[in-house]
Coordinates of C-alpha atoms and ligand atoms in Angstrom, one line a residue:
X911 CA -0.6 -17.4 -13.5
X912 CA 2.5 -17.3 -11.3
X913 CA 1.6 -14.5 -8.7
X914 CA 1.9 -15.3 -4.5
X915 CA -0.4 -12.9 -3.6
X916 CA -3.5 -14.9 -6.3
X917 CA -2.0 -17.8 -3.9
X918 CA -3.0 -16.3 -1.0
X919 CA -5.9 -15.6 -2.0
X920 CA -6.7 -19.1 -3.9
X921 CA -5.6 -20.5 -0.8
X922 CA -3.1 -22.3 -2.1
X923 CA -0.4 -21.2 0.1
X924 CA -1.1 -19.7 4.1
X925 CA -1.3 -16.6 5.2
X926 CA -2.5 -14.9 8.5
X927 CA -5.3 -13.3 7.2
X928 CA -6.8 -10.1 8.9
X929 CA -10.2 -9.4 6.8
X930 CA -11.4 -10.5 4.0
X931 CA -14.9 -9.4 1.8
X932 CA -15.5 -10.1 -1.6
X933 CA -13.1 -7.7 -3.1
X934 CA -9.9 -7.6 -0.9
X935 CA -8.4 -9.8 1.5
X936 CA -5.5 -8.6 4.2
X937 CA -3.1 -10.6 5.6
X938 CA 0.0 -9.6 7.8
X939 CA 3.2 -9.1 5.7
X940 CA 5.8 -12.0 6.6
X941 CA 8.5 -9.6 6.8
X942 CA 7.0 -6.5 8.8
X943 CA 8.5 -3.4 9.3
X944 CA 7.1 -2.9 12.7
X945 CA 4.1 -5.0 14.6
X946 CA 1.1 -5.4 12.7
X947 CA 2.3 -4.6 9.5
X948 CA -0.6 -5.7 6.8
X949 CA -1.0 -5.0 3.0
X950 CA -4.7 -5.1 1.7
X951 CA -4.7 -6.2 -2.1
X952 CA -7.8 -6.3 -4.0
X953 CA -8.2 -9.9 -5.0
X954 CA -8.7 -9.2 -9.0
X955 CA -5.0 -9.7 -10.0
X956 CA -3.9 -6.2 -10.8
X957 CA -0.6 -5.0 -11.8
X958 CA -0.4 -1.7 -9.1
X959 CA -2.3 1.6 -8.9
X960 CA -1.5 2.6 -12.9
X961 CA -3.6 0.1 -14.0
X962 CA -6.5 0.1 -11.4
X963 CA -10.2 0.4 -12.6
X964 CA -12.1 3.7 -10.7
X965 CA -14.1 1.1 -8.7
X966 CA -11.3 -1.4 -7.4
X967 CA -9.2 1.8 -6.3
X968 CA -12.2 3.4 -4.0
X969 CA -13.0 -0.4 -2.5
X970 CA -9.6 -1.2 -1.9
X971 CA -9.3 2.3 -0.3
X972 CA -12.3 2.9 1.9
X973 CA -11.2 -1.2 2.8
X974 CA -7.8 0.7 3.7
X975 CA -8.9 2.9 5.6
X976 CA -11.5 0.9 7.7
X977 CA -8.6 -1.7 8.2
X978 CA -6.5 1.3 9.6
X979 CA -8.5 2.4 12.0
X980 CA -8.8 -1.3 13.5
X981 CA -5.5 -2.2 13.5
X982 CA -4.6 1.7 15.3
X983 CA -7.3 0.7 18.0
X984 CA -6.5 -3.3 18.5
X985 CA -2.9 -2.8 18.7
X986 CA -2.6 0.2 20.8
X987 CA -0.5 2.2 17.6
X988 CA 0.2 5.9 18.3
X989 CA -0.1 6.4 14.2
X990 CA 0.4 4.8 11.3
X991 CA 2.0 4.9 7.7
X992 CA 0.2 4.3 4.8
X993 CA 2.5 3.0 1.1
X994 CA 1.8 1.7 -1.8
X995 CA 4.9 0.9 -4.2
X996 CA 3.9 0.8 -7.9
X997 CA 6.7 -0.2 -10.2
X998 CA 10.0 -1.3 -9.4
X999 CA 11.6 2.0 -9.8
X1000 CA 9.3 2.6 -6.4
X1001 CA 10.4 -0.8 -4.7
X1002 CA 7.2 -2.7 -6.4
X1003 CA 8.6 -6.5 -5.8
X1004 CA 5.5 -8.8 -5.8
X1005 CA 3.4 -7.2 -9.2
X1006 CA 0.1 -7.6 -7.4
X1007 CA -1.4 -4.3 -6.4
X1008 CA -1.4 -4.1 -2.4
X1009 CA -1.6 -1.4 0.3
X1010 CA 0.8 -1.4 2.9
X1011 CA -0.5 -0.4 6.2
X1012 CA 2.2 -0.1 9.0
X1013 CA 1.4 0.6 12.4
X1014 CA 4.0 3.3 14.3
X1015 CA 4.4 2.6 18.1
X1016 CA 5.7 6.3 19.9
X1017 CA 9.9 5.7 20.8
X1018 CA 10.4 2.5 18.4
X1019 CA 10.9 2.7 15.1
X1020 CA 8.5 5.8 14.0
X1021 CA 10.7 7.6 11.8
X1022 CA 9.3 7.4 8.0
X1023 CA 12.5 7.3 5.6
X1024 CA 12.3 10.6 3.0
X1025 CA 14.5 10.6 0.3
X1026 CA 15.7 14.6 0.3
X1027 CA 14.7 16.5 -3.3
X1028 CA 15.8 19.8 -3.4
X1029 CA 13.5 22.2 -6.0
X1030 CA 15.7 24.6 -7.7
X1031 CA 14.4 28.5 -8.5
X1032 CA 11.1 28.5 -9.8
X1033 CA 10.7 24.6 -10.2
X1034 CA 7.7 23.9 -8.4
X1035 CA 5.9 26.5 -9.8
X1036 CA 7.0 24.8 -13.5
X1037 CA 5.8 21.2 -12.1
X1038 CA 2.4 22.1 -10.8
X1039 CA 1.9 24.3 -13.9
X1040 CA 2.9 21.5 -16.4
X1041 CA 0.4 18.7 -14.5
X1042 CA -3.0 20.2 -14.6
X1043 CA -4.1 17.0 -13.7
X1044 CA -7.6 16.4 -15.3
X1045 CA -10.2 13.9 -15.2
Ligands
LIG861 P1 5.9 -4.4 -2.3 O1 6.2 -5.0 -3.3 O2 5.9 -3.2 -1.6 O3 8.1 -4.1 -2.0 O4 6.5 -5.7 -1.3 C1 5.9 -6.8 -1.2 C2 5.3 -7.4 0.0 O5 5.2 -8.7 0.0 C3 7.3 -7.3 0.7 O6 7.0 -6.2 1.7 C4 7.2 -8.6 1.2 O7 7.5 -8.9 2.7 C5 5.8 -9.2 1.2 N1 5.1 -10.6 1.1 C6 6.0 -11.1 -0.2 N2 5.5 -12.5 -0.4 C7 4.4 -12.7 0.9 C8 4.2 -14.0 1.6 O8 4.1 -15.2 0.6 N3 3.2 -13.4 2.3 C9 3.0 -12.7 3.1 N4 2.6 -12.9 4.3 N5 3.8 -11.3 2.7 C10 4.4 -11.7 1.3
LIG862 ZN1 -2.0 -12.0 -8.7

């Protein structure tokens, strides 16, 4: 399979790894948004969160939390953003699931860009009512 992250996991191409266990690997993003920008990746080839089984998802996000704490402490970050791009419309470029941990340093590149969306009157209630998420 022609997947850049599978190749990193297999050791076929290099990456600056910061963590590895049986389920996940974490390495520095080659095109960093900040110093220490890290990607946490399940070893299993899964397209994104929309196709992820619960066990993989649980393991991935528990590891994201642990790695985030380590990054904050080791790099003296003041905070961090955690992001995941799922599908092209959300900016996904590499179609092997991964979570971005982006350390933030006070006074440096600390703004997380948000696209604004203004709800129409009653639209928030309409959306919430329509969703009715059930597991
Ligand atoms: P996304 O799919 O979430 O938009 O972004 C994929 C991320 O993977 C990008 O931030 C990009 O810089 C990173 N990336 C792509 N190819 C490589 C690579 O070969 N090595 C590393 N370390 N990061 C990569
Ligand atoms: Zn893959």
